[in-house]
Coordinates of C-alpha atoms in Angstrom, one line a residue:
Chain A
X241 CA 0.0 0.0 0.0
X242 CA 1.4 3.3 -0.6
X243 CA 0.4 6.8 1.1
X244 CA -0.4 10.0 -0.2
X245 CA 0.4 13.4 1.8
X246 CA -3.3 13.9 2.4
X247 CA -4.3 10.8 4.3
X248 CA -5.2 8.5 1.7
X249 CA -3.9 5.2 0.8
X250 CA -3.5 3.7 -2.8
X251 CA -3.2 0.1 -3.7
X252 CA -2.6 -1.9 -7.1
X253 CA -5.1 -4.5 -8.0
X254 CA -5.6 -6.0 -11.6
X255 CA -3.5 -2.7 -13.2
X256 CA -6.2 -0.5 -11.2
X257 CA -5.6 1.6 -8.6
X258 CA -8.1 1.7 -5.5
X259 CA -8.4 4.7 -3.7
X260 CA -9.6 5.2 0.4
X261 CA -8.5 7.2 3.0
X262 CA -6.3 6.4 6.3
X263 CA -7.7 5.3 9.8
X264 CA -6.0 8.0 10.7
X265 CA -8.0 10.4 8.7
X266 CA -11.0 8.1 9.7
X267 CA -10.2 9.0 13.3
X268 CA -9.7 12.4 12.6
X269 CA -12.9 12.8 10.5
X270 CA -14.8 11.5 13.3
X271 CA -18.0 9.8 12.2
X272 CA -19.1 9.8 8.8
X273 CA -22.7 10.2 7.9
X274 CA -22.3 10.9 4.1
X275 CA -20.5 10.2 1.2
X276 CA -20.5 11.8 -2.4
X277 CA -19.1 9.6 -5.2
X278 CA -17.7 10.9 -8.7
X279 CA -19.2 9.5 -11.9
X280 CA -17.7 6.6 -13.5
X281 CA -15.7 7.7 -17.0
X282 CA -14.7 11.0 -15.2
X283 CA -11.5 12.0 -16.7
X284 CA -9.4 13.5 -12.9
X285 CA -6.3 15.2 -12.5
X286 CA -3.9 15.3 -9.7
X287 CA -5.9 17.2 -7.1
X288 CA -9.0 17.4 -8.7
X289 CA -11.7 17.0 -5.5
X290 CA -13.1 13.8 -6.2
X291 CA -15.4 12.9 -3.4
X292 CA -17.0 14.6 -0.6
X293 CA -17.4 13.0 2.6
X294 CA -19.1 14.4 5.7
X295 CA -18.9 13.7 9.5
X296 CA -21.5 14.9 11.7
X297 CA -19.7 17.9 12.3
X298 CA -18.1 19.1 8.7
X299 CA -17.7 18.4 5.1
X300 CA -13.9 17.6 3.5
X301 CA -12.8 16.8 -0.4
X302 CA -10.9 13.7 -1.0
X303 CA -8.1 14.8 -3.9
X304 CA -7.5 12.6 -6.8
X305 CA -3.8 11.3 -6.0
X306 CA -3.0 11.2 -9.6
X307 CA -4.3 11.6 -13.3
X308 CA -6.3 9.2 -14.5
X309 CA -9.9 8.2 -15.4
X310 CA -12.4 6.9 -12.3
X311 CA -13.3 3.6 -13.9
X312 CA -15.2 2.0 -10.6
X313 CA -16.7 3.8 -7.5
X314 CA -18.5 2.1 -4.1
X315 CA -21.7 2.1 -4.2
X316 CA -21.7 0.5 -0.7
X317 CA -20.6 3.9 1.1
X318 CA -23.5 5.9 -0.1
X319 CA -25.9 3.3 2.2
X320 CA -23.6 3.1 4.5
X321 CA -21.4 5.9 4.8
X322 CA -20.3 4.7 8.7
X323 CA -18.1 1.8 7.1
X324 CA -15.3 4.5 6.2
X325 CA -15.0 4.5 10.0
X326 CA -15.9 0.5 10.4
X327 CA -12.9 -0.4 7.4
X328 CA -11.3 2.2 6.0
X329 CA -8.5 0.6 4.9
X330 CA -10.8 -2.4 3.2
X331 CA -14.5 -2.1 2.9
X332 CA -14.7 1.6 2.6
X333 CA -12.3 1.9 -0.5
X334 CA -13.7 5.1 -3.0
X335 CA -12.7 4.7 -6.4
X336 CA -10.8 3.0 -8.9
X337 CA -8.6 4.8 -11.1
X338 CA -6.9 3.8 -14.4
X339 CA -3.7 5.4 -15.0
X340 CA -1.5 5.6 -18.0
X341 CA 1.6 3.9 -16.0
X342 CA 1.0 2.6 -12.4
X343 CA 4.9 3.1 -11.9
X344 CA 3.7 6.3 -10.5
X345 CA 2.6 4.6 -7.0
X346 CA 6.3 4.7 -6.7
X347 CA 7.1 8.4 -6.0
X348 CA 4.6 7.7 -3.3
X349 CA 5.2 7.2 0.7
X350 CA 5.0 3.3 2.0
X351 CA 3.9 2.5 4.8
X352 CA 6.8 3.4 7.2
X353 CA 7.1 7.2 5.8
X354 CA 3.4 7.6 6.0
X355 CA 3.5 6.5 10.0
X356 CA 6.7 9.1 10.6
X357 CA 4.5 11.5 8.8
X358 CA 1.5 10.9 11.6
X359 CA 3.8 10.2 14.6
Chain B
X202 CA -29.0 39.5 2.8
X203 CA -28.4 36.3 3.6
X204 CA -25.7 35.5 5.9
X205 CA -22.1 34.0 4.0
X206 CA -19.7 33.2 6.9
X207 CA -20.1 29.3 6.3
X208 CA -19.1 29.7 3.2
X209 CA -15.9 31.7 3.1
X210 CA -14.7 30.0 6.3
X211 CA -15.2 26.6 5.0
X212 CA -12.9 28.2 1.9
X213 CA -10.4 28.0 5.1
X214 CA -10.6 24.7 6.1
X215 CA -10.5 23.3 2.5
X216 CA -7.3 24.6 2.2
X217 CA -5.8 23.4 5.7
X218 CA -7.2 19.4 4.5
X219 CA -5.9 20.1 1.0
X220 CA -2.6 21.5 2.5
X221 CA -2.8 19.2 5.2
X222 CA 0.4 17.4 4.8
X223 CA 1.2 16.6 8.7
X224 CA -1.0 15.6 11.7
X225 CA -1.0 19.2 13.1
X226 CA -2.8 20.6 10.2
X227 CA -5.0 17.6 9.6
X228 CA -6.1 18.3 13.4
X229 CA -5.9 22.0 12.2
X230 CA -8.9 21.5 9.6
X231 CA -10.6 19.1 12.0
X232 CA -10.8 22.0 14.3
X233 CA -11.0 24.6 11.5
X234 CA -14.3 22.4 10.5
X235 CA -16.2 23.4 13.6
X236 CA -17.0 26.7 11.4
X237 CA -19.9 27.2 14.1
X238 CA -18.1 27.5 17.0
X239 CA -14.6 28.6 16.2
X240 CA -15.2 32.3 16.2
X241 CA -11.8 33.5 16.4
X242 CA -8.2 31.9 15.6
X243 CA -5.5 32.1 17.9
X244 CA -2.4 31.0 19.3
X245 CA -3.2 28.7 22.0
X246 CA -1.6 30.5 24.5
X247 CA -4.0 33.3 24.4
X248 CA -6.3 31.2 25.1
X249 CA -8.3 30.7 28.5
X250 CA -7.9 27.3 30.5
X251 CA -10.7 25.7 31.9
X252 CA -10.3 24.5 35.4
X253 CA -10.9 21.0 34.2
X254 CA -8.1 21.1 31.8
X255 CA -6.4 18.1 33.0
X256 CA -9.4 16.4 33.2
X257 CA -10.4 16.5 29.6
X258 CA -6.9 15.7 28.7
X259 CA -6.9 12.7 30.5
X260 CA -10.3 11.5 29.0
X261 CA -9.1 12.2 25.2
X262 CA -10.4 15.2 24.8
X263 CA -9.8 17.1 21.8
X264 CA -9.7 21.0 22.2
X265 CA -10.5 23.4 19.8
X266 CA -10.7 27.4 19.8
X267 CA -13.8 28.6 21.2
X268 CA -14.9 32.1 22.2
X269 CA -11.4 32.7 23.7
X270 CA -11.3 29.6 25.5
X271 CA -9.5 26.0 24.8
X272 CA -12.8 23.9 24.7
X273 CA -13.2 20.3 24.6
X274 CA -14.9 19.5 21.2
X275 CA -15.3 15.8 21.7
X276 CA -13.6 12.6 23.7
X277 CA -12.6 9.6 23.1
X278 CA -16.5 8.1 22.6
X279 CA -17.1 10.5 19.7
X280 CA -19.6 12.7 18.5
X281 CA -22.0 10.6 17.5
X282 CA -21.6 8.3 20.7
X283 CA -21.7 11.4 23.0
X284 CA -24.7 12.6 21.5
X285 CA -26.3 9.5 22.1
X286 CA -25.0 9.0 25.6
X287 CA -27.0 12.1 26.4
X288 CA -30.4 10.9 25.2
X289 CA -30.1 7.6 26.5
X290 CA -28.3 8.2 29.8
X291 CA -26.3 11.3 31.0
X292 CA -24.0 13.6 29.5
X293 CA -21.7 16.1 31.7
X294 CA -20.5 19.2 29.8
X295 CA -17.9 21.9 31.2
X296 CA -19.3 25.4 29.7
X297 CA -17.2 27.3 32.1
X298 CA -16.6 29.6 29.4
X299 CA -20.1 31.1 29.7
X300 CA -20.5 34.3 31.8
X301 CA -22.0 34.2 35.1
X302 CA -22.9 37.5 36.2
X303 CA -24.9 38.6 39.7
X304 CA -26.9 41.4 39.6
X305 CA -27.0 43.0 43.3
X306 CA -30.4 45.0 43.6
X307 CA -29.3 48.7 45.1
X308 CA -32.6 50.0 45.9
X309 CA -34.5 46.7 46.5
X310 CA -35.5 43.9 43.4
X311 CA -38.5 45.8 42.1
X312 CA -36.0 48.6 41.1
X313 CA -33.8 46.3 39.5
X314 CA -36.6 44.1 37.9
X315 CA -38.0 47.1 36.0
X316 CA -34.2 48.4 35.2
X317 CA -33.6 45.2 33.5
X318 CA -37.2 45.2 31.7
X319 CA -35.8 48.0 30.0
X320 CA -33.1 46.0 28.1
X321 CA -36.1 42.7 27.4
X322 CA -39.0 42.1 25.6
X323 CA -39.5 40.0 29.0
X324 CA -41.0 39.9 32.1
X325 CA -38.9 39.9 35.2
X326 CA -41.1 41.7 37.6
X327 CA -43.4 38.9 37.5
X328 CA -40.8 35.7 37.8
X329 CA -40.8 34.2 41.4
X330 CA -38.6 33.8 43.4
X331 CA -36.8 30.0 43.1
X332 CA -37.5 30.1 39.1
X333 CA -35.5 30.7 36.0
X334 CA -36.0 32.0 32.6
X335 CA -35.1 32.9 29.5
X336 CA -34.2 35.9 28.2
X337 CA -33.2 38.4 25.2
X338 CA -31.2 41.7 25.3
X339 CA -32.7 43.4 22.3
X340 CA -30.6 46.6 20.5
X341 CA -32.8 49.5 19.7
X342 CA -33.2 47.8 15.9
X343 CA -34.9 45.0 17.1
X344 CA -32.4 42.5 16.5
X345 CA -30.9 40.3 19.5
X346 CA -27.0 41.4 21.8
X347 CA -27.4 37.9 23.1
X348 CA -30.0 35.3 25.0
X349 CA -29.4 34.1 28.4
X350 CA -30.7 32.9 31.2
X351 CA -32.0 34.8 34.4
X352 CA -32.8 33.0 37.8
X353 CA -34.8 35.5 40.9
X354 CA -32.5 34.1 43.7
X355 CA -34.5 36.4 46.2
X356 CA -31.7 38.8 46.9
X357 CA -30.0 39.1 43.3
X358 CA -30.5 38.0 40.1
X359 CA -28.5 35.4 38.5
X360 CA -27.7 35.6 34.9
X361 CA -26.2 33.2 32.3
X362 CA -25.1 34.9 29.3
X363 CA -22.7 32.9 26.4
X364 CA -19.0 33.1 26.0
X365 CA -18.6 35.3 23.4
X366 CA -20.6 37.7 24.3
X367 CA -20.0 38.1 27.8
X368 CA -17.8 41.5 28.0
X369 CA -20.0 42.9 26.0
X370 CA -23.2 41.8 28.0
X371 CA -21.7 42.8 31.2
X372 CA -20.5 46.4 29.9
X373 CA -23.6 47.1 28.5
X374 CA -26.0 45.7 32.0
X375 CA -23.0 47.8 33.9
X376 CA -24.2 50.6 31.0
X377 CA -28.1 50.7 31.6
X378 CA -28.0 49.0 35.3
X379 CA -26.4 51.4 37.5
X380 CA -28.6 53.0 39.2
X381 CA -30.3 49.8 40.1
X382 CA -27.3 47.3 40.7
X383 CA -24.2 46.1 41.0
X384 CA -23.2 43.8 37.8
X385 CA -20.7 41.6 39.3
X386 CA -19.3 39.0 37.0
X387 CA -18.7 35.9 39.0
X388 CA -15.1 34.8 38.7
X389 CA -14.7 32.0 41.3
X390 CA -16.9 29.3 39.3
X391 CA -17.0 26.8 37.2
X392 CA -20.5 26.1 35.3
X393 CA -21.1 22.0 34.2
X394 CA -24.1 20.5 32.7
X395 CA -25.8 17.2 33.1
X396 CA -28.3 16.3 30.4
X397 CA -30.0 13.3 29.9
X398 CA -32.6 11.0 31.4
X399 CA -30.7 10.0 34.0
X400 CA -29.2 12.7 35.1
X401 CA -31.4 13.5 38.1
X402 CA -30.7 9.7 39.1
X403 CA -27.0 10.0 38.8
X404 CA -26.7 13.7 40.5
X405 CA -29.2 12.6 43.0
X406 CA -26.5 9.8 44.1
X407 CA -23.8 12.7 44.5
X408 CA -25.3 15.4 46.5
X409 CA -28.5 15.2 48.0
X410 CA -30.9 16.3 45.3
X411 CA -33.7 19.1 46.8
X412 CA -37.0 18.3 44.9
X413 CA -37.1 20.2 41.6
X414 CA -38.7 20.6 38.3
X415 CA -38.0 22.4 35.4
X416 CA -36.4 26.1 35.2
X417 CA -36.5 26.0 39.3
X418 CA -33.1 26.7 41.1
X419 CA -31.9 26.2 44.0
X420 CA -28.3 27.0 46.4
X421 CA -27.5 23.9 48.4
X422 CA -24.5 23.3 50.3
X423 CA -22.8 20.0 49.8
X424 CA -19.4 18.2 50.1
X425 CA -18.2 20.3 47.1
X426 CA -18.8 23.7 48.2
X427 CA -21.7 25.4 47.8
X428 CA -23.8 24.9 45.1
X429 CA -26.1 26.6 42.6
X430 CA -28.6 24.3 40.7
X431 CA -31.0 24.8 38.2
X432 CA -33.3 22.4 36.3
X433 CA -32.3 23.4 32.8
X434 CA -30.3 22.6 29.8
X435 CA -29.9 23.5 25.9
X436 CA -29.7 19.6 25.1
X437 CA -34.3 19.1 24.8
X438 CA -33.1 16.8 27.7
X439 CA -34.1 16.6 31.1
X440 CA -30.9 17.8 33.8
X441 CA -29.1 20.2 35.5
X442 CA -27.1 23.0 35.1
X443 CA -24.6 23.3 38.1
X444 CA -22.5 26.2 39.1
X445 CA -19.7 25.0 41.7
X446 CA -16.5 27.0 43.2
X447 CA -13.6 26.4 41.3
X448 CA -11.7 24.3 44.3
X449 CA -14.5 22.0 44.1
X450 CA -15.2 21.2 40.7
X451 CA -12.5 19.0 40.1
X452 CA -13.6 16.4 42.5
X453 CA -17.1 17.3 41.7
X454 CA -16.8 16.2 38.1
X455 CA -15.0 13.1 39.2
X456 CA -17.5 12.4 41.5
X457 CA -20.0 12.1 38.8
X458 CA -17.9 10.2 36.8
X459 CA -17.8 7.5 38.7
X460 CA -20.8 6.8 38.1
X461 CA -21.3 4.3 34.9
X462 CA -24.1 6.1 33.3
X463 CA -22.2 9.8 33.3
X464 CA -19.4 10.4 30.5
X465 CA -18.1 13.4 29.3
X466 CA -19.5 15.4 26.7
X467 CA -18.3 17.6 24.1
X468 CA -19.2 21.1 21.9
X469 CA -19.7 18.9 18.7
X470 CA -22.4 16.9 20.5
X471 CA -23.7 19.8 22.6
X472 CA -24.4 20.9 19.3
X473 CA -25.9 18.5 17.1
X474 CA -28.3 18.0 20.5
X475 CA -29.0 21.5 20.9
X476 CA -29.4 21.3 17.1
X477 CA -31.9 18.6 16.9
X478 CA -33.6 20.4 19.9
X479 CA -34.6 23.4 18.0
X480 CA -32.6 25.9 20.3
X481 CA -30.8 29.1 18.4
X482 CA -26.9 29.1 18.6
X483 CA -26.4 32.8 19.0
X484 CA -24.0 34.2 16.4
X485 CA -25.7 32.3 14.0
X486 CA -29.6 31.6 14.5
X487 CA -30.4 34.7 16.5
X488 CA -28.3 37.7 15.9
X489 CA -28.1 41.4 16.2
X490 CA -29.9 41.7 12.9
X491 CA -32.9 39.2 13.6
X492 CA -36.0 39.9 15.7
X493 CA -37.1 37.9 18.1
X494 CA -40.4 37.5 16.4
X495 CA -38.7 36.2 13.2
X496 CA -36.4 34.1 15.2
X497 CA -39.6 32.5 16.2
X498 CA -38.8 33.0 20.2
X499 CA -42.4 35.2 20.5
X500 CA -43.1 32.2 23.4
X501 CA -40.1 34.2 25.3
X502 CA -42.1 37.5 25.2
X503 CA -44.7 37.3 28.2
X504 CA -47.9 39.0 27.7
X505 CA -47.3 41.5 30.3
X506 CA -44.6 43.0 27.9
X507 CA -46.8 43.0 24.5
X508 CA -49.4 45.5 23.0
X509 CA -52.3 45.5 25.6
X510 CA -50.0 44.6 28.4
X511 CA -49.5 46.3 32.3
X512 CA -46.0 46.6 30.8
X513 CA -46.0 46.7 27.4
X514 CA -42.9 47.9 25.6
X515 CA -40.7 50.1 26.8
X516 CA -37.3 47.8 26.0
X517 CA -34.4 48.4 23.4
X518 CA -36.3 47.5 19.7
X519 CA -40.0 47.9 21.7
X520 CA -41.1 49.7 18.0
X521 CA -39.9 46.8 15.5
X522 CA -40.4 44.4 18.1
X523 CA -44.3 45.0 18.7
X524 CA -44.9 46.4 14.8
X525 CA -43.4 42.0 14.1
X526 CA -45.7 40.8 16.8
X527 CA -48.1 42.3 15.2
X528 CA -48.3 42.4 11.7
X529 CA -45.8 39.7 11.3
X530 CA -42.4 39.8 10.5
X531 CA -40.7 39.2 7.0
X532 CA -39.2 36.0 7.4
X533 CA -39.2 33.1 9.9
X534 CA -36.6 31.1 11.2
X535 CA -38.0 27.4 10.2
X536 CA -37.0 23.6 10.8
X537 CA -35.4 22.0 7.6
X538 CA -35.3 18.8 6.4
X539 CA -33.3 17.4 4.0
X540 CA -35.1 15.6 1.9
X541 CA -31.6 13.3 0.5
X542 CA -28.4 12.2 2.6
X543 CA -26.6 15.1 2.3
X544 CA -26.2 18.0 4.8
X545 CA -27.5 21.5 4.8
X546 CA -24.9 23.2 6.7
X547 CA -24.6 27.0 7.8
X548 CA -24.6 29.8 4.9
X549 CA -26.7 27.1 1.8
X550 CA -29.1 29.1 0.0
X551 CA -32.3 27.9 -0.2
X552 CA -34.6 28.6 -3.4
X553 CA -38.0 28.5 -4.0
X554 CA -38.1 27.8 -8.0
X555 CA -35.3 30.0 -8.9
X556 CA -35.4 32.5 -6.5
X557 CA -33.8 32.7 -3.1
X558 CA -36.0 32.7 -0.4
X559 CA -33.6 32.3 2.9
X560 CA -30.4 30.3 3.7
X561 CA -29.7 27.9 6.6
X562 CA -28.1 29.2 9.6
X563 CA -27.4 26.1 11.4
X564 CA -27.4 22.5 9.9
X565 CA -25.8 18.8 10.3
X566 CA -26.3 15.2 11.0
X567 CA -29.1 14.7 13.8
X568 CA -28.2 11.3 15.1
X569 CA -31.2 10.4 17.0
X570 CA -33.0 11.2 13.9
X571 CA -30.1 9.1 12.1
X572 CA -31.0 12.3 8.8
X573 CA -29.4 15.5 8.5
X574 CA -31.4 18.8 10.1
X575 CA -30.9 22.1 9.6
X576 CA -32.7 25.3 10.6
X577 CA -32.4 28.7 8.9
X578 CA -34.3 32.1 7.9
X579 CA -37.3 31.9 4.9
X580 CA -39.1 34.7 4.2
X581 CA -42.5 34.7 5.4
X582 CA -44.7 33.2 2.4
X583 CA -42.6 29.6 2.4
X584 CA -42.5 29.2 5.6
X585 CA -45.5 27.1 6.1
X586 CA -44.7 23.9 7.4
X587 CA -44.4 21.3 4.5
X588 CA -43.0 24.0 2.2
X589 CA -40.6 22.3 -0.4
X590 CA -37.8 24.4 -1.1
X591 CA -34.1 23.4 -2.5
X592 CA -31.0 24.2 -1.2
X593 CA -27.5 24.5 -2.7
X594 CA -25.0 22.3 -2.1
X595 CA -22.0 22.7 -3.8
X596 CA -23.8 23.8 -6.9
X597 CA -26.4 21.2 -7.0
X598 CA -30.2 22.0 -6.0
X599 CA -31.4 19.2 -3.7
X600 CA -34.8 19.3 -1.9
X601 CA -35.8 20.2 1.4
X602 CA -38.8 20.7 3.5
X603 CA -39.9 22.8 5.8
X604 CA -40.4 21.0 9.0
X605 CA -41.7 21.2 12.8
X606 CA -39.5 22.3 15.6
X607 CA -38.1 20.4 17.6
X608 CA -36.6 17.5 15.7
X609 CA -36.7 15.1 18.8
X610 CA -39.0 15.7 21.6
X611 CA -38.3 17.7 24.4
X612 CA -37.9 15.4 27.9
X613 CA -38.3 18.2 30.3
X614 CA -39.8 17.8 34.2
X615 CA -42.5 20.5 34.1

C-alpha cells in the first residue's frame, strides 16, 4: 500500500488503482454520515476534488492522487457511509482509477514514511 | 442579505485538508471544520484554561478554539456516541466559558426588575422567586445582543449569558443598570451540565438532590462547596445545570464520573443536541440583525410585555419588536429537512423555483433522527410547514422541506 500526503492510501489491483483514506484520517474525520461519489468515465487530474465526505460535524474533499480516469466507484458507502470508520483501509475503499503507467505509485510514501508523517 | 460566513470560512478549512500534509494541520482542519463554533483563531496560548483542563486531557479530549477559551470538542467516545450517551443516559458538559454575572439589587429587586425590563422584551417583575427564565437583550433595531438565562434568587438575580458575548453583555447591564445594581461577574466558578434521562438519578446519588422541576433553582450546600442548581439545559433533555466553586469542581466532576451512566460530553455533540432540539446558537440563528419575532422565540415574550400589556414595551427595539408581533415579521426562522443524505450546513441558500427565499443558519447530521437537520431564515410566504424548497449544495439544488420544531421531543420535568 502506498500513502499520499493527504491521508489516503492507494493500492494496485488487476493494473487499477483503488483509492480510500487512512484510519488515521478516519479518526480524525470523526463519524461519517455521508458520502458523495464521482461518476464513473470522469477524466481527474492530480488534485482534482473527487469525493466529498461528511462527518457529523463538517464536510472535506478527497483529492485525486494522480491523473487518470475513475473507472469504478462504491456504491456500498453511499448506504452506509459509517463503514469509512468500520474499514477504512478495506470495505470503505472510494474509487478505482486507471492510469497511464502505475509506476507512479512509486514516488509515493509506503507505509513506514506515512507513519513518521503521523507520529 | 443572507448571511455568507459558512461559506468563506469553509474556503479556510478546504485549504488546511488540501494543504494538510502533517498531523497538526490535519487536526488543524478538523478543528477549523467546527465553522460554528470557532469564532476566532489564535495561538493557544492566548487562550483561557478551563479549570478542568487536565481532566479532559486525560479522558481524550480534543480541544478546539472557542470564544477565547481552549474547549473540549469531543472525547474519546465520539460525536456521535456522545450525542447519544445524552439521550439515552447522561452527559456532563464543562461550559465554564459562559458568563455568570450577579446582579445586586441597590434599591430593593423591584428597582432592579423594571431596570432590566428595560433592556427585554420579558418579564422579570413577574418571575418568582426560586425560578428561571429565558431571556433576550434586544438593540434599539430590534435584533438580538445575546440570549441568556435569568434565575430571581431572592436577593440578586443570577444571569447566564454565552462566551462570546459576555464582556459585551456585562458592559452594556454595567451601562443601563447602574442606578439599580451592581453587575458583578462571577469569577470563582466553574458552570457544568448534566443532560439526559438519567441525570437526576445520577446527580441525585452525588449530592442530596432538593425536589425540583423544570427552570426551578436552588443554592444547596454540599461536600463540594456550595452549590447553585438549576433544572435546565440546551440539550431538549431533562438535567441540571450546576455552578460550583472552582476548588471543588475537580472532584465534583469526578465524583459524577464514577458513576457508569455519566461520561463526558463535548461542543460537537452539545451541538448537534442542541441542534436537533430546535434551540438558536447565538452568532448564527439569532443575531443582532434578527428579531425575536422572526427568530420565532415570540413564546419568550410574556404578555405582560406585548401590545395591551400592564408593561408593554418600553425595552431596546419595543417599535420593530411590537410592529413584528403584530403584523408579522418578513421572514421566519424554520426547521429543515433534508429531503436526500446530504447536509445542509450554515450559509446554503435555499430557493424557491429560482429564486432565493432564505439560507440555513445552522445545519448537520441529527443522530437520533439518524438524517441530516438544519434550521435557517425563509421569508414569510414559504415558511408554512411542509414548504418544499431546494438548497445549494456545492452547486447542485437538492430538496428540502420545511419541517416542525423540535426534531426530537423535548424530555423536560414541568
Amino acid at each position: 500500500m502506498k500513502y499520499t500526503e493527504d491521508h489516503e492510501w492507494m493500492r494496485l489491483e488487476d493494473d487499477l488503482i483503488i483509492v480510500g483514506i487512512t484510519e488515521h484520517a478516519a479518526t480524525q474525520l470523526g463519524d461519517i454520515v455521508f458520502v458523495e461519489l464521482p461518476e464513473i468515465e470522469t477524466q481527474t487530474a492530480k488534485g482534482d476534488e473527487v469525493v466529498v465526505i461528511e462527518s457529523v460535524k463538517a464536510a472535506s474533499d478527497i483529492l485525486a492522487p494522480l491523473d487518470g480516469e475513475i473507472v469504478e466507484v462504491n456504491q456500498a458507502l453511499i448506504d452506509a457511509p459509517a463503514l469509512v470508520n468500520e474499514d477504512p483501509t478495506g470495505a470503505a475503499w472510494f474509487f478505482k482509477l486507471k492510469v497511464d503507467d502505475t509506476a507512479v505509485l512509486d514516488d509515493f510514501m509506503d507505509e513506514d514514511a506515512y507513519k513518521a508523517l503521523i507520529d | 442579505m443572507w448571511p455568507a460566513e459558512g461559506i468563506a470560512i469553509s474556503g479556510a478549512c478546504f485549504q488546511a485538508w488540501t494543504e494538510g500534509a502533517s498531523d497538526a494541520d490535519l487536526s488543524a482542519r478538523d478543528a477549523c471544520a467546527f465553522r460554528g463554533f470557532v469564532i476566532e483563531r489564535g495561538e493557544m496560548s492566548d487562550l483561557k484554561m478551563l479549570d478542568l483542563a487536565a481532566l479532559h486531557d486525560a479522558h481524550g479530549a480534543k480541544m478546539v478554539p472557542f470564544a477565547g477559551y481552549n474547549m473540549p470538542v469531543q472525547y474519546a467516545l465520539g460525536v456521535m456516541g456522545e450525542h447519544t450517551h445524552t439521550r439515552t443516559q447522561a452527559g456532563l458538559f464543562d461550559v465554564s466559558h459562559m458568563g455568570q454575572v450577579i446582579l445586586r439589587p441597590k434599591a430593593g429587586m423591584e428597582a432592579l426588575a423594571l431596570g432590566f425590563e428595560a433592556l427585554m422584551p420579558v418579564d422579570v417583575l413577574g418571575l418568582a422567586e426560586g425560578r428561571q427564565r429565558y431571556g433576550l437583550l434586544t438593540n434599539d433595531a430590534g435584533g438580538i445582543r445575546d440570549d441568556l438565562m435569568f434565575a430571581n434568587r431572592g436577593d440578586d438575580l443570577l444571569v447566564v449569558v454565552n462566551a462570546a458575548c459576555k464582556d459585551a453583555d456585562i458592559a452594556h447591564m454595567t451601562a443601563h443598570l447602574s442606578d439599580v445594581a451592581d453587575v458583578i461577574p462571577v469569577t470563582d466558578r466553574a458552570l457544568l451540565a448534566l443532560q439526559g434521562p438519567l441525570a437526576a438519578a445520577a446527580l441525585g446519588a452525588v449530592i442530596t438532590l432538593p425536589d425540583m422541576r423544570f427552570m426551578d433553582v436552588a443554592e444547596i450546600d454540599t461536600d463540594f462547596g456550595t452549590l447553585w442548581l438549576s433544572r435546565s439545559g440546551y440539550t431538549g433533555e431533562d438535567g441540571f445545570e450546576i455552578s460550583v466553586p472552582n476548588a471543588h469542581v475537580q472532584a465534583f466532576a469526578e465524583a459524577l464520573l464514577t458513576q457508569n451512566t455519566v461520561a463526558l460530553i463535548g461542543l460537537g455533540a452539545r451541538d448537534s443536541l442542541r441542534l436537533e432540539a430546535g434551540l438558536c446558537l447565538y452568532g448564527h440563528d439569532i443575531t443582532t440583525e434578527t428579531s425575536p419575532i422572526e427568530a420565532g422565540l415570540t413564546w419568550a415574550i410574556q404578555k405582560v410585555r406585548r401590545t395591551g400589556g400592564d408593561r408593554a414595551g418600553g425595552f431596546a427595539g419595543s417599535d420593530v419588536i411590537l410592529d413584528h408581533l403584530a403584523n408579522g415579521a418578513p421572514r421566519k426562522r424554520v426547521g429543515l429537512l433534508p429531503q436526500t443524505r446530504a447536509p445542509m450546513r450554515e450559509g446554503v441558500s435555499l430557493f424557491s423555483g429560482d429564486t432565493q427565499v432564505g439560507a440555513v443558519t445552522s445545519g448537520g447530521f441529527g443522530p437520533t433522527l439518524g438524517a441530516p437537520v438544519a434550521m435557517g431564515y425563509v421569508d414569510a410566504q414559504h415558511a408554512a410547514l411542509g414548504t418544499e424548497l431546494t438548497g445549494d449544495v456545492r452547486g447542485k439544488r437538492l430538496p428540502v422541506t420545511v419541517a416542525a420544531l423540535p426534531f426530537t421531543p423535548a424530555n423536560f420535568k414541568r
